[in-house]
């Protein structure tokens, strides 16, 4: 699978249920290869492997993933912590079987760069900040998708 990384989480750790007293590490990213399709990728493993993998690329990089495991996603659980994707699957990376290679989008496919700036939600499913200000009372308690630009950080 070749695509551009459009989102990425920080590395997190959880107690390992099988080896009491040790930790398992995870991080997720979202990969896009067309205007319509993008998929979440998850990797679990030892701390040094997960940290090294996470630091090997950033949002906007093109990556090639070899030998991922394809798994059905548990929509309700998965989408609490990851972007909602049009696929009913996710990719799992294994330290022993999967390989992630980073390359320049210019070397791979310059069309992938344009995918970075496309929204992942339906364009009709957004509220502007103006709409929220004007209709704040009627929107109280609802979960909204907001489309806005960051002016500065």
C-alpha positions as a Markdown table, in Angstrom:
| # | Residue | x | y | z |
|---|---|---|---|---|
| 1 | Unk | 0.0 | 0.0 | 0.0 |
| 2 | Unk | 1.4 | 3.4 | -1.0 |
| 3 | Unk | -0.1 | 6.6 | 0.4 |
| 4 | Unk | 0.4 | 9.9 | 2.1 |
| 5 | Unk | 0.1 | 10.2 | 5.9 |
| 6 | Unk | -2.7 | 12.6 | 6.7 |
| 7 | Unk | -2.9 | 12.1 | 10.5 |
| 8 | Unk | -0.8 | 10.5 | 13.2 |
| 9 | Unk | -1.2 | 9.9 | 17.0 |
| 10 | Unk | 1.5 | 10.0 | 19.7 |
| 11 | Unk | 2.9 | 6.8 | 21.0 |
| 12 | Unk | 0.9 | 5.4 | 24.0 |
| 13 | Unk | 1.5 | 2.5 | 26.3 |
| 14 | Unk | -0.8 | 0.1 | 28.1 |
| 15 | Unk | -0.2 | -2.6 | 30.7 |
| 16 | Unk | 0.4 | -5.9 | 29.0 |
| 17 | Unk | -2.3 | -8.4 | 30.2 |
| 18 | Unk | -0.2 | -11.4 | 29.2 |
| 19 | Unk | 3.1 | -10.3 | 30.8 |
| 20 | Unk | 2.1 | -8.7 | 34.1 |
| 21 | Unk | 4.4 | -5.8 | 35.0 |
| 22 | Unk | 5.4 | -5.0 | 31.4 |
| 23 | Unk | 3.9 | -2.5 | 28.9 |
| 24 | Unk | 2.7 | -2.7 | 25.3 |
| 25 | Unk | 3.1 | 0.3 | 23.0 |
| 26 | Unk | 0.9 | 1.5 | 20.2 |
| 27 | Unk | 0.6 | 4.3 | 17.7 |
| 28 | Unk | -1.8 | 5.0 | 14.8 |
| 29 | Unk | -1.8 | 6.9 | 11.6 |
| 30 | Unk | -4.1 | 7.5 | 8.7 |
| 31 | Unk | -3.0 | 6.8 | 5.2 |
| 32 | Unk | -4.7 | 8.2 | 2.1 |
| 33 | Unk | -4.2 | 7.1 | -1.5 |
| 34 | Unk | -7.1 | 8.8 | -3.4 |
| 35 | Unk | -9.6 | 11.6 | -2.8 |
| 36 | Unk | -12.2 | 9.0 | -1.7 |
| 37 | Unk | -10.2 | 6.4 | 0.2 |
| 38 | Unk | -8.2 | 6.5 | 3.4 |
| 39 | Unk | -7.6 | 3.9 | 6.1 |
| 40 | Unk | -6.3 | 3.8 | 9.7 |
| 41 | Unk | -3.1 | 1.9 | 10.4 |
| 42 | Unk | -2.2 | 0.6 | 13.9 |
| 43 | Unk | 1.0 | -0.8 | 15.2 |
| 44 | Unk | 1.5 | -2.6 | 18.5 |
| 45 | Unk | 4.9 | -3.7 | 19.9 |
| 46 | Unk | 7.9 | -3.2 | 22.0 |
| 47 | Unk | 8.7 | 0.4 | 23.0 |
| 48 | Unk | 11.9 | 0.7 | 20.9 |
| 49 | Unk | 10.2 | -0.6 | 17.8 |
| 50 | Unk | 7.1 | 1.6 | 18.1 |
| 51 | Unk | 9.0 | 4.8 | 19.0 |
| 52 | Unk | 11.4 | 4.2 | 16.1 |
| 53 | Unk | 8.6 | 3.5 | 13.6 |
| 54 | Unk | 6.7 | 6.6 | 14.8 |
| 55 | Unk | 9.8 | 8.8 | 14.5 |
| 56 | Unk | 10.6 | 7.5 | 11.0 |
| 57 | Unk | 7.8 | 9.6 | 9.3 |
| 58 | Unk | 5.5 | 12.5 | 9.9 |
| 59 | Unk | 2.2 | 13.9 | 8.5 |
| 60 | Unk | 2.7 | 14.8 | 4.8 |
| 61 | Unk | 5.2 | 12.0 | 4.1 |
| 62 | Unk | 4.5 | 9.3 | 1.6 |
| 63 | Unk | 5.0 | 5.8 | 2.9 |
| 64 | Unk | 4.9 | 2.3 | 1.4 |
| 65 | Unk | 3.6 | -0.4 | 3.7 |
| 66 | Unk | 4.5 | -4.0 | 2.9 |
| 67 | Unk | 2.8 | -7.1 | 4.5 |
| 68 | Unk | 0.3 | -5.4 | 6.7 |
| 69 | Unk | -2.4 | -7.6 | 8.3 |
| 70 | Unk | -5.9 | -6.5 | 7.1 |
| 71 | Unk | -8.5 | -6.6 | 9.9 |
| 72 | Unk | -12.1 | -5.7 | 10.2 |
| 73 | Unk | -12.5 | -2.7 | 12.5 |
| 74 | Unk | -14.8 | -2.5 | 15.4 |
| 75 | Unk | -16.5 | 0.7 | 14.3 |
| 76 | Unk | -17.8 | 2.0 | 17.6 |
| 77 | Unk | -14.6 | 1.4 | 19.5 |
| 78 | Unk | -12.1 | 2.3 | 16.7 |
| 79 | Unk | -13.7 | 5.6 | 15.8 |
| 80 | Unk | -13.6 | 6.9 | 19.3 |
| 81 | Unk | -9.8 | 7.2 | 19.0 |
| 82 | Unk | -9.2 | 7.4 | 15.2 |
| 83 | Unk | -10.7 | 9.3 | 12.3 |
| 84 | Unk | -13.8 | 7.8 | 10.8 |
| 85 | Unk | -12.8 | 6.1 | 7.5 |
| 86 | Unk | -14.9 | 4.9 | 4.5 |
| 87 | Unk | -13.4 | 1.4 | 4.9 |
| 88 | Unk | -14.7 | -1.2 | 7.2 |
| 89 | Unk | -11.1 | -2.4 | 7.7 |
| 90 | Unk | -7.9 | -1.2 | 9.3 |
| 91 | Unk | -4.3 | -2.2 | 8.7 |
| 92 | Unk | -2.2 | -3.7 | 11.5 |
| 93 | Unk | 1.6 | -3.6 | 11.3 |
| 94 | Unk | 3.7 | -6.3 | 12.8 |
| 95 | Unk | 7.3 | -5.9 | 13.9 |
| 96 | Unk | 8.2 | -9.3 | 12.5 |
| 97 | Unk | 6.3 | -9.2 | 9.2 |
| 98 | Unk | 5.5 | -5.6 | 8.1 |
| 99 | Unk | 7.8 | -3.0 | 6.6 |
| 100 | Unk | 7.2 | 0.8 | 6.4 |
| 101 | Unk | 9.3 | 2.7 | 3.9 |
| 102 | Unk | 9.3 | 6.5 | 3.7 |
| 103 | Unk | 9.8 | 8.2 | 0.4 |
| 104 | Unk | 9.4 | 11.6 | -1.1 |
| 105 | Unk | 5.9 | 12.1 | -2.6 |
| 106 | Unk | 7.7 | 13.6 | -5.6 |
| 107 | Unk | 9.6 | 10.3 | -6.1 |
| 108 | Unk | 6.4 | 8.2 | -5.5 |
| 109 | Unk | 3.5 | 10.1 | -7.1 |
| 110 | Unk | 3.0 | 13.9 | -7.0 |
| 111 | Unk | -0.8 | 13.4 | -7.0 |
| 112 | Unk | -0.5 | 12.1 | -3.4 |
| 113 | Unk | 0.6 | 15.6 | -2.2 |
| 114 | Unk | -2.8 | 17.1 | -3.3 |
| 115 | Unk | -4.6 | 14.6 | -1.0 |
| 116 | Unk | -3.1 | 16.3 | 2.1 |
| 117 | Unk | -5.5 | 19.2 | 1.8 |
| 118 | Unk | -8.7 | 17.4 | 1.2 |
| 119 | Unk | -11.2 | 17.2 | 4.0 |
| 120 | Unk | -12.0 | 13.7 | 5.3 |
| 121 | Unk | -15.6 | 14.5 | 6.0 |
| 122 | Unk | -18.5 | 15.1 | 3.6 |
| 123 | Unk | -18.4 | 18.8 | 2.5 |
| 124 | Unk | -22.1 | 19.1 | 3.4 |
| 125 | Unk | -21.5 | 18.0 | 7.0 |
| 126 | Unk | -19.6 | 21.0 | 8.4 |
| 127 | Unk | -20.5 | 24.1 | 10.4 |
| 128 | Unk | -18.6 | 27.3 | 9.9 |
| 129 | Unk | -17.6 | 29.3 | 13.0 |
| 130 | Unk | -20.1 | 31.9 | 11.8 |
| 131 | Unk | -22.9 | 29.3 | 11.9 |
| 132 | Unk | -22.0 | 28.3 | 15.4 |
| 133 | Unk | -21.9 | 31.9 | 16.6 |
| 134 | Unk | -25.2 | 32.7 | 15.0 |
| 135 | Unk | -27.0 | 29.5 | 16.0 |
| 136 | Unk | -25.2 | 28.6 | 19.3 |
| 137 | Unk | -28.3 | 28.1 | 21.4 |
| 138 | Unk | -29.9 | 25.7 | 19.0 |
| 139 | Unk | -26.7 | 23.7 | 18.7 |
| 140 | Unk | -26.1 | 23.3 | 22.4 |
| 141 | Unk | -25.2 | 19.7 | 23.3 |
| 142 | Unk | -24.8 | 18.5 | 19.7 |
| 143 | Unk | -21.6 | 17.1 | 18.3 |
| 144 | Unk | -20.5 | 19.1 | 15.3 |
| 145 | Unk | -17.9 | 19.0 | 12.5 |
| 146 | Unk | -16.2 | 22.3 | 12.2 |
| 147 | Unk | -14.3 | 23.5 | 9.1 |
| 148 | Unk | -11.8 | 26.2 | 10.1 |
| 149 | Unk | -8.3 | 27.4 | 9.2 |
| 150 | Unk | -5.6 | 27.9 | 11.9 |
| 151 | Unk | -4.3 | 31.4 | 11.6 |
| 152 | Unk | -1.3 | 30.9 | 13.9 |
| 153 | Unk | 0.1 | 28.6 | 16.5 |
